[in-house]
Amino acid sequence: MLATFLAQTAATTPIPDVAWSSFAPELPPTITALVLLLVAVARRRQLLVAVPTALLAVAAGVWLIASGETPGALVVPGAVAIVLGILAPALVVATRGRTSLLAAWAAAASLVAALVLTVWQYLTVLTPDGPTLVPQLAMADAIANDGIAVFTRLVVYLSALLVIPLGYGYLQDRRINRAEVEPLLLLAVVGMAALGSANDLITLFIALELLSLALYVLAGLARRDRRSQEASLKYFVTGSVASAILLFGMALIYVATGTVTLPEIGAAVGLVTTPRFVAAIGLALITVGIGFKVALAPFHLWTPDVYQGAPTNVTAFMAAGTKAAGFAAALRLYLVAFPDLEALWVPVLAVLAALTMLYGAFLAVVQHDVKRILAYSAISHAGFATIGLVANSDAGLSATLWYLLTYAVSTLTAFGCVIVLERRRRGEVTLADLRGVGRSAPAIAGILAFALLSLAGIPITAGYVGKLVVFEAGIEAGFTWLVLVGVLASVVAAFFYLRIAGMMFLEDSPEPVEGPYPSFGLSVGVTVSAALVLYLGIQPELLLRLATDAGVLAR
Amino acid sequence: MILLAAEGSTVTNEVITTTSGVIGIAWLIPIVPLLGFVAVLLLTRSLMDRAAYVAIGASAVAFLLSVGVALQVLGDPATYVRPLPTWIDVGGFTVTYDLYIDQLTAVMLLVVTGVALLVHIYSVGYMEGDPRYERFFAYLNLFLASMLILVLGANLLTLFLGWELVGLSSYLLIGFWFEKPEFASAAKKAFITNRVGDVSFMIAMFLAFATFGTLGFTEMFAQTDTLATTTAFALILLLFGGAAAKSAQIPLYVWLPDAMAGPTPVSALIHAATMVTAGVYLAVRMSPVLIVSVPGMVIIAWIGALTALLAALIAMRQNDIKKVLAYSTVSQLGYMFMAIGVGAFRESIFHLVTHAFFKGLLFLVAGSVIHAMANRTDIWRMGGLRTAMPVTFWTALIGWLAISGVPPFAGFFSKDQILTEAYLHGYGPIWIIGLIVAVLTAFYMSRWFFLIFLGAPRFGDEVLPHESPRSMTVPLIVLAVLSAVGGLLLNPIHDGPFYRTLGPAVGDITDIGYEPFGSLTEPVLIPLAILAAVVGIGVAYLFYVRRDVSMGELAEPIRGPVAELEEHAFYVDAAYESIFVRFGGAVARAFAWFDANVVDGVVRGAGAVAVVIGRSSRGIQTGLVRSYVAAFLAGALAIVAVVLVQVR
């Protein structure tokens, strides 16, 4: 009877024309975030939230499976909904009321679901016949599902998925495992994913604010730690200024072109009737705003303080996720909306890229705090990723996306190791603290050294293939000087990465070193991300091809 | 099997893509030591001392496979390409893990795996009792795997992969005894100097890709006849920049003498026989490109000759048993590059092979002596070890005669043929420098040998020298036999079997049109080379055996400013230190100063906007946010200004 009812509803209720598959991967994290907040409110009566959620999810899943236009077309999303639904009460029972453990597992599950749905979306919706990606527009052209969107989703969901086990034990140690951590993390991820697919200025701005607001709070998670508060506030104040400038730039673009949709802006900018002057100022201000988000010099000044002060797992997530999403938005903006103004933005970004690479590399040399060194390294890496953007070509686009994936896994590995070393130290890890770690904890020291090699761009690591592909795109586009600057910066950078490795392996601590304490989650997270660094270094084929395919843009 | 005609290629080998025979499983050659590395590292606790056997087994397998590959290549000479999966494939840029196996590869494989096997065995005795004994063997296996990747790669990028990995494993091995700070700093110096070379190599790869559209050897060599001379010139110099770092040539040789801080078997394997020859291998592998630009080759020849001379001069006044050998290695590598530069590619590889024999031997001898002398390394506090260490003495004698260029030992043939070739190709001044270096080499090596083994003992009663264990003497004997007869067997006359085998694999120089420098011919040139060796040995005999050397260093016959310069290695290290370390520090400090001062200065001058925002945040924060925002706005204004100027 139920079946007939469902069949009837499915027949009579047409699926509204929102092409909802375009944001399907975002649904599980969003819903999970909301449910987790409810669970936090419900305190001991968690099942009261979990059971109705489960029922709704299972019903939705069954309806999805039954209702596809062609039978079985929506089996995967339906199955995902059902599995998540069943998991909800099961997790509540299994974790026996330990809310933070429940939240971690639920968030991880929703991220896995998001990854599954991304792959499903890529395979069935975007590449219906054969390997060529067919870009899709949805929601009145506000969302574009193309290569950039898919790749960004993969990177940010993967990063978040790795950050959860890395951060779980750490948050508990510092007693900052509050109920809002996972929901905020999930919302930030959704913002990032949306940023990767935002096809008009409004969506872009909202996505950016969504992720920024979540991150402002996450950076200040350690309320009793002055540096964490300072980080949060600094990030907020400077970030607001950047948002304002970005918004002003967008307004000017609207004034100049009369539209907010990126492809239409692209078409309008080239017209004679468009006031070039206004458009140029708008472009400049947008460049400033984007430059802030991805931390290009001279808009990077907040980065070291924020990265150093924020809880380390949040820092790792910011470095891996925000960069990927920010660059995705930048790529789409410049390549779709401003191809006709390339004479304006290409040289500016090229100079910024060169400045950023050198600045980050040289300043990292004089730092002593490991997190701060990694922060300057993040700045430098943003410069490298910009080379692909400056190349202003399909190859450059793929190169930047690919570079950010390699950077994400490498930096997550590195920060994961820092978390291990930081546990119970309750504070910064300086270079001097690393002495003798090579002996007291060879595994962690080895993995950290490996991650640093990847960041430095030494072969068999992901970072090497990343740099190679970016440099190649740069050369192809005629930016030989920029690539030379990049090579120079990478030599300088190798020095300070090496200094960290050298401290661990080649120096002994004056006092006996207390061994680091990896938790189960940390071990899993660090191992998986290190394995990814190695895998992407040795066999980059699969994902590199995906990045190459991402060159198909919804224009 | 697919036969490809290597059309237009200057390499006369035909190219065969194959998966049959031993070549089909040649990928195991680097993989087996790599697995050995992983196994020893993972199973350290349960393996204990047996780790050495795992490592030795892995290198033995690699050696046997190399022999098989060599037999297949030499049986049917050609360039074999063993296809393997793709590594990187992006937008027309395809790089595979393919193996490239020709006569040159076969020679390198045999040298690398052969010496490595002996050094593995030697290390069993030498490293006995070291707290990180297992770790050492793991690293040795890692090094071996890396070097084999370097030798087997079918394109520049795979070669570079091995290139970086050998750098890395050498870094681990130089710093193996990191308890002493100078060891750690030696490791850093090696790594950073090599990074400088890597930049050059990377740019060379970019240029090669831009020129040829590929990095594969076969594809590149097929296009050399359309290569512009200027491009080839740039490419050669950039590649040489990479080679100069790895193979310790001017101006990047400074790391090698310091690298002697590592355990002595490492010095023998990495810093004498294999890794440092990677640059030579690279240059010879790229010889079809080299011959396109003779001016580029001339520069290589001169740098090689000058390196050989400079290092030989420095070696004359070193007192550390390993430092002498280190500078000697730099000098001999200079010979190899000199040979490449004058168009004697095969001679260069021949010298590489004999040098691996006798320098590997001499380093292992040094290790044996250090072992016996309770870790003393000052040759002025040795002497008279002839009786206490008979095996070490006799093998050292062979090594000494071989490097000095005394017939019929191995070094004589290879060195003499390089000098002859320099002369016959018209490079008179380089030939003369080569002869001078031959005299100096014979002199400083004789000094080394006499001071260690002859005369009366100059060490105190607390040291009781003894012969080393069997695991150490057996490798010594094997290498001594090779040093004694290796040259004679491989290539006793010019155009001997070794050269005929190697010929088709290297660039063809017949079209360059070399003219002899003068009218001398081999019957005159060969006695001249022998004379050089005899003079060097004779002078050293007069100075260090006939004179009384019991006063130690005070007995040094040569004094004055030149000796001073030599003793301090011409102050090159000090100069580098002050230039680069200070310069790099200054740049970093300049940036930091910029951060602290200019950014704040911008704040002060940024005007109303900054003040407003600054005020709003002043009460809350340390004041830094203010400067951040102000700098941010200044940057924004600058960008707007730049964009507007462009629009106009």
Coordinates of N, CA and C in Angstrom, one line a residue, chain B residues 198-325:
Chain B
D198 N 69.8 22.2 -8.5 CA 68.5 21.8 -9.0 C 67.7 22.8 -9.7
V199 N 67.8 24.1 -9.2 CA 67.2 25.2 -9.9 C 67.6 25.2 -11.4
S200 N 68.9 25.1 -11.6 CA 69.5 25.1 -12.9 C 68.9 24.0 -13.7
F201 N 68.9 22.8 -13.1 CA 68.4 21.6 -13.8 C 66.9 21.8 -14.1
M202 N 66.1 22.4 -13.2 CA 64.7 22.5 -13.5 C 64.5 23.5 -14.7
I203 N 65.2 24.6 -14.7 CA 65.1 25.5 -15.8 C 65.5 24.8 -17.1
A204 N 66.5 24.0 -17.0 CA 67.0 23.3 -18.2 C 65.8 22.4 -18.7
M205 N 65.1 21.8 -17.8 CA 64.0 20.9 -18.2 C 62.9 21.7 -18.8
F206 N 62.6 22.9 -18.3 CA 61.6 23.8 -18.9 C 62.0 24.1 -20.3
L207 N 63.3 24.5 -20.4 CA 63.8 24.9 -21.7 C 63.7 23.7 -22.7
A208 N 64.1 22.5 -22.2 CA 64.1 21.4 -23.1 C 62.7 21.1 -23.5
F209 N 61.7 21.2 -22.6 CA 60.3 20.9 -23.0 C 59.8 21.9 -23.9
A210 N 60.2 23.2 -23.7 CA 59.8 24.3 -24.6 C 60.4 24.0 -26.0
T211 N 61.6 23.5 -26.1 CA 62.3 23.3 -27.3 C 61.8 22.0 -28.1
F212 N 61.8 20.9 -27.3 CA 61.5 19.6 -28.0 C 60.1 19.2 -27.9
G213 N 59.3 19.8 -26.9 CA 58.0 19.4 -26.7 C 57.9 18.0 -26.0
T214 N 59.0 17.6 -25.4 CA 59.0 16.3 -24.7 C 60.3 16.3 -23.9
L215 N 60.3 15.4 -22.9 CA 61.5 15.2 -22.0 C 62.1 13.9 -22.2
G216 N 61.5 13.0 -23.1 CA 62.0 11.7 -23.3 C 63.3 11.7 -24.1
F217 N 64.2 10.8 -23.7 CA 65.5 10.8 -24.4 C 65.4 10.5 -25.9
T218 N 64.7 9.4 -26.2 CA 64.6 9.0 -27.6 C 64.0 10.2 -28.4
E219 N 62.9 10.7 -27.9 CA 62.3 11.8 -28.7 C 63.2 13.0 -28.9
M220 N 63.9 13.4 -27.8 CA 64.8 14.5 -27.8 C 65.9 14.3 -28.8
F221 N 66.5 13.1 -28.7 CA 67.7 12.9 -29.6 C 67.3 12.8 -31.0
A222 N 66.1 12.5 -31.3 CA 65.7 12.4 -32.7 C 65.6 13.8 -33.3
Q223 N 65.5 14.8 -32.5 CA 65.3 16.2 -33.0 C 66.6 17.0 -32.9
T224 N 67.7 16.4 -32.5 CA 68.9 17.2 -32.3 C 69.4 17.9 -33.5
D225 N 69.2 17.3 -34.7 CA 69.7 18.0 -35.9 C 69.0 19.2 -36.3
T226 N 67.8 19.4 -35.7 CA 67.1 20.7 -36.0 C 67.3 21.7 -34.9
L227 N 68.1 21.3 -33.9 CA 68.2 22.2 -32.7 C 69.1 23.4 -33.0
A228 N 68.6 24.6 -32.6 CA 69.4 25.8 -32.8 C 70.6 25.8 -31.9
T229 N 71.7 26.3 -32.4 CA 73.0 26.2 -31.6 C 72.9 27.0 -30.3
T230 N 72.2 28.2 -30.4 CA 72.1 29.0 -29.2 C 71.2 28.3 -28.2
T231 N 70.1 27.7 -28.6 CA 69.3 27.0 -27.6 C 70.2 25.9 -27.0
A232 N 70.9 25.1 -27.8 CA 71.7 24.0 -27.3 C 72.7 24.6 -26.3
F233 N 73.3 25.7 -26.6 CA 74.3 26.4 -25.7 C 73.7 26.6 -24.3
A234 N 72.5 27.3 -24.4 CA 71.8 27.6 -23.1 C 71.5 26.3 -22.3
L235 N 71.0 25.3 -23.1 CA 70.6 24.1 -22.5 C 71.7 23.4 -21.8
I236 N 72.9 23.4 -22.5 CA 74.1 22.7 -22.0 C 74.5 23.4 -20.7
L237 N 74.5 24.7 -20.7 CA 75.0 25.4 -19.5 C 74.1 25.1 -18.3
L238 N 72.8 25.2 -18.6 CA 71.8 24.9 -17.5 C 72.0 23.5 -17.0
L239 N 72.1 22.5 -17.9 CA 72.2 21.2 -17.4 C 73.5 21.0 -16.6
F240 N 74.6 21.7 -17.1 CA 75.8 21.6 -16.4 C 75.7 22.2 -15.1
G241 N 74.9 23.3 -15.0 CA 74.7 23.9 -13.6 C 74.2 22.9 -12.6
G242 N 73.2 22.0 -13.1 CA 72.8 21.0 -12.2 C 73.9 19.9 -12.0
A243 N 74.5 19.6 -13.0 CA 75.6 18.5 -12.9 C 76.7 19.0 -12.0
A244 N 77.0 20.3 -12.1 CA 78.1 20.9 -11.3 C 77.8 20.8 -9.8
A245 N 76.6 20.9 -9.4 CA 76.3 20.8 -8.0 C 76.4 19.3 -7.5
K246 N 75.8 18.4 -8.3 CA 75.8 17.0 -7.9 C 77.2 16.5 -8.0
S247 N 77.9 16.8 -9.0 CA 79.3 16.3 -9.2 C 80.4 17.2 -8.7
A248 N 80.0 18.2 -7.9 CA 81.0 19.0 -7.2 C 82.0 19.6 -8.1
Q249 N 81.6 20.5 -9.0 CA 82.5 21.2 -9.8 C 82.5 22.7 -9.4
I250 N 83.4 23.5 -9.8 CA 83.4 24.9 -9.6 C 82.1 25.4 -10.2
P251 N 81.4 26.3 -9.5 CA 81.6 26.9 -8.2 C 80.9 26.1 -7.1
L252 N 80.4 25.0 -7.3 CA 79.5 24.3 -6.3 C 80.1 23.1 -5.7
Y253 N 81.4 23.0 -5.7 CA 82.1 21.8 -5.1 C 82.1 21.8 -3.6
V254 N 81.8 23.0 -2.9 CA 82.2 23.1 -1.5 C 81.5 22.1 -0.6
W255 N 80.4 21.5 -1.0 CA 79.7 20.6 -0.1 C 80.4 19.3 0.1
L256 N 81.1 18.8 -1.0 CA 81.7 17.5 -1.0 C 82.7 17.2 0.1
P257 N 83.7 18.1 0.3 CA 84.7 17.9 1.4 C 84.0 17.8 2.7
D258 N 83.0 18.7 3.0 CA 82.3 18.7 4.3 C 81.5 17.4 4.4
A259 N 81.0 16.8 3.3 CA 80.2 15.6 3.4 C 81.0 14.4 3.9
M260 N 82.3 14.6 4.1 CA 83.0 13.5 4.6 C 82.7 13.2 6.1
A261 N 81.8 14.1 6.7 CA 81.4 13.9 8.0 C 80.6 12.6 8.2
G262 N 80.0 12.1 7.1 CA 79.3 10.9 7.2 C 80.1 9.7 7.4
P263 N 79.5 8.6 7.7 CA 80.3 7.3 7.9 C 81.1 7.0 6.7
T264 N 82.3 6.4 6.8 CA 83.2 6.2 5.7 C 82.6 5.4 4.6
P265 N 81.8 4.3 4.9 CA 81.3 3.5 3.7 C 80.4 4.4 2.9
V266 N 79.7 5.4 3.5 CA 78.9 6.3 2.7 C 79.8 7.2 1.8
S267 N 80.9 7.6 2.4 CA 81.8 8.4 1.5 C 82.2 7.6 0.3
A268 N 82.5 6.3 0.6 CA 83.0 5.5 -0.5 C 81.9 5.3 -1.6
L269 N 80.7 5.0 -1.1 CA 79.6 4.7 -2.0 C 79.1 5.9 -2.7
I270 N 78.8 6.9 -1.9 CA 78.0 8.1 -2.5 C 79.0 9.2 -3.0
H271 N 80.0 9.5 -2.1 CA 80.8 10.6 -2.4 C 82.1 10.3 -3.2
A272 N 82.1 9.1 -3.7 CA 83.3 8.7 -4.5 C 82.8 7.9 -5.8
A273 N 82.1 6.9 -5.5 CA 81.8 5.9 -6.6 C 80.6 6.2 -7.4
T274 N 79.5 6.6 -6.7 CA 78.2 6.6 -7.5 C 77.6 8.0 -7.6
M275 N 77.1 8.6 -6.5 CA 76.2 9.7 -6.6 C 76.9 10.9 -7.3
V276 N 78.1 11.1 -6.9 CA 78.8 12.3 -7.5 C 79.1 12.1 -9.0
T277 N 79.0 10.9 -9.4 CA 79.1 10.7 -10.9 C 77.8 10.9 -11.6
A278 N 76.8 11.2 -10.9 CA 75.5 11.4 -11.6 C 75.5 12.5 -12.6
G279 N 76.2 13.6 -12.2 CA 76.4 14.7 -13.1 C 77.1 14.3 -14.4
V280 N 78.1 13.5 -14.2 CA 78.9 13.0 -15.4 C 77.9 12.1 -16.3
Y281 N 77.2 11.3 -15.6 CA 76.2 10.5 -16.4 C 75.2 11.3 -17.1
L282 N 74.7 12.3 -16.4 CA 73.7 13.2 -17.1 C 74.3 13.9 -18.3
A283 N 75.5 14.4 -18.2 CA 76.2 15.0 -19.3 C 76.4 14.1 -20.5
V284 N 76.8 12.9 -20.2 CA 77.1 11.9 -21.2 C 75.8 11.4 -21.9
R285 N 74.8 11.3 -21.0 CA 73.5 10.9 -21.5 C 72.9 11.9 -22.5
M286 N 73.2 13.2 -22.2 CA 72.7 14.2 -23.0 C 73.8 14.6 -24.1
S287 N 74.8 13.8 -24.3 CA 75.8 14.1 -25.2 C 75.3 14.4 -26.7
P288 N 74.3 13.8 -27.2 CA 73.8 14.1 -28.5 C 73.4 15.6 -28.6
V289 N 72.9 16.2 -27.4 CA 72.6 17.6 -27.4 C 73.9 18.4 -27.3
L290 N 74.8 17.9 -26.5 CA 76.0 18.6 -26.2 C 76.8 18.9 -27.5
I291 N 76.8 17.9 -28.4 CA 77.7 18.1 -29.6 C 77.1 19.2 -30.6
V292 N 75.8 19.6 -30.3 CA 75.3 20.6 -31.1 C 76.0 22.0 -30.9
S293 N 76.4 22.2 -29.7 CA 77.1 23.5 -29.4 C 78.5 23.2 -28.8
V294 N 79.5 23.3 -29.7 CA 80.9 23.1 -29.2 C 81.3 24.1 -28.2
P295 N 80.9 25.4 -28.4 CA 81.3 26.4 -27.4 C 80.9 26.0 -26.0
G296 N 79.6 25.5 -25.9 CA 79.2 25.0 -24.6 C 80.1 23.9 -24.0
M297 N 80.5 23.0 -24.9 CA 81.4 22.0 -24.4 C 82.7 22.5 -23.9
V298 N 83.2 23.5 -24.7 CA 84.5 24.1 -24.3 C 84.4 24.7 -22.9
I299 N 83.3 25.3 -22.6 CA 83.1 25.9 -21.2 C 83.2 24.7 -20.2
I300 N 82.5 23.6 -20.5 CA 82.5 22.5 -19.6 C 83.9 22.0 -19.4
A301 N 84.7 21.9 -20.5 CA 86.0 21.4 -20.4 C 86.9 22.3 -19.5
W302 N 86.7 23.6 -19.7 CA 87.6 24.5 -18.9 C 87.2 24.4 -17.4
I303 N 85.9 24.4 -17.1 CA 85.5 24.3 -15.7 C 86.0 23.0 -15.1
G304 N 85.9 21.9 -15.9 CA 86.4 20.6 -15.4 C 87.9 20.7 -15.1
A305 N 88.7 21.3 -16.1 CA 90.1 21.3 -15.9 C 90.5 22.2 -14.7
L306 N 89.8 23.3 -14.6 CA 90.2 24.2 -13.5 C 89.8 23.6 -12.1
T307 N 88.6 22.9 -12.1 CA 88.2 22.2 -10.9 C 89.3 21.2 -10.5
A308 N 89.7 20.4 -11.5 CA 90.7 19.4 -11.3 C 92.0 20.0 -10.7
L309 N 92.4 21.1 -11.3 CA 93.6 21.8 -10.8 C 93.5 22.3 -9.4
L310 N 92.4 23.1 -9.2 CA 92.1 23.7 -7.9 C 92.1 22.7 -6.8
A311 N 91.3 21.6 -7.0 CA 91.1 20.6 -6.0 C 92.4 19.9 -5.7
A312 N 93.2 19.6 -6.8 CA 94.5 18.9 -6.6 C 95.4 19.8 -5.7
L313 N 95.4 21.1 -6.0 CA 96.2 22.0 -5.2 C 95.8 22.0 -3.7
I314 N 94.5 22.0 -3.5 CA 94.0 22.0 -2.1 C 94.4 20.6 -1.4
A315 N 94.2 19.6 -2.2 CA 94.5 18.2 -1.6 C 95.9 18.1 -1.1
M316 N 96.9 18.9 -1.7 CA 98.3 18.7 -1.3 C 98.5 19.1 0.1
R317 N 97.7 19.9 0.7 CA 97.9 20.3 2.1 C 96.8 19.9 3.1
Q318 N 96.0 19.0 2.7 CA 95.0 18.5 3.7 C 95.6 17.5 4.6
N319 N 95.2 17.5 5.9 CA 95.8 16.5 6.9 C 94.8 15.5 7.3
D320 N 93.6 15.6 6.9 CA 92.6 14.6 7.3 C 92.6 13.5 6.3
I321 N 92.6 12.3 6.8 CA 92.7 11.1 5.8 C 91.6 11.1 4.8
K322 N 90.4 11.6 5.2 CA 89.3 11.6 4.2 C 89.2 12.9 3.4
K323 N 89.7 14.0 4.0 CA 89.6 15.2 3.3 C 90.5 15.2 2.0
V324 N 91.7 14.5 2.2 CA 92.5 14.4 1.0 C 91.8 13.7 -0.1
L325 N 91.1 12.6 0.3 CA 90.4 11.8 -0.7 C 89.2 12.6 -1.3

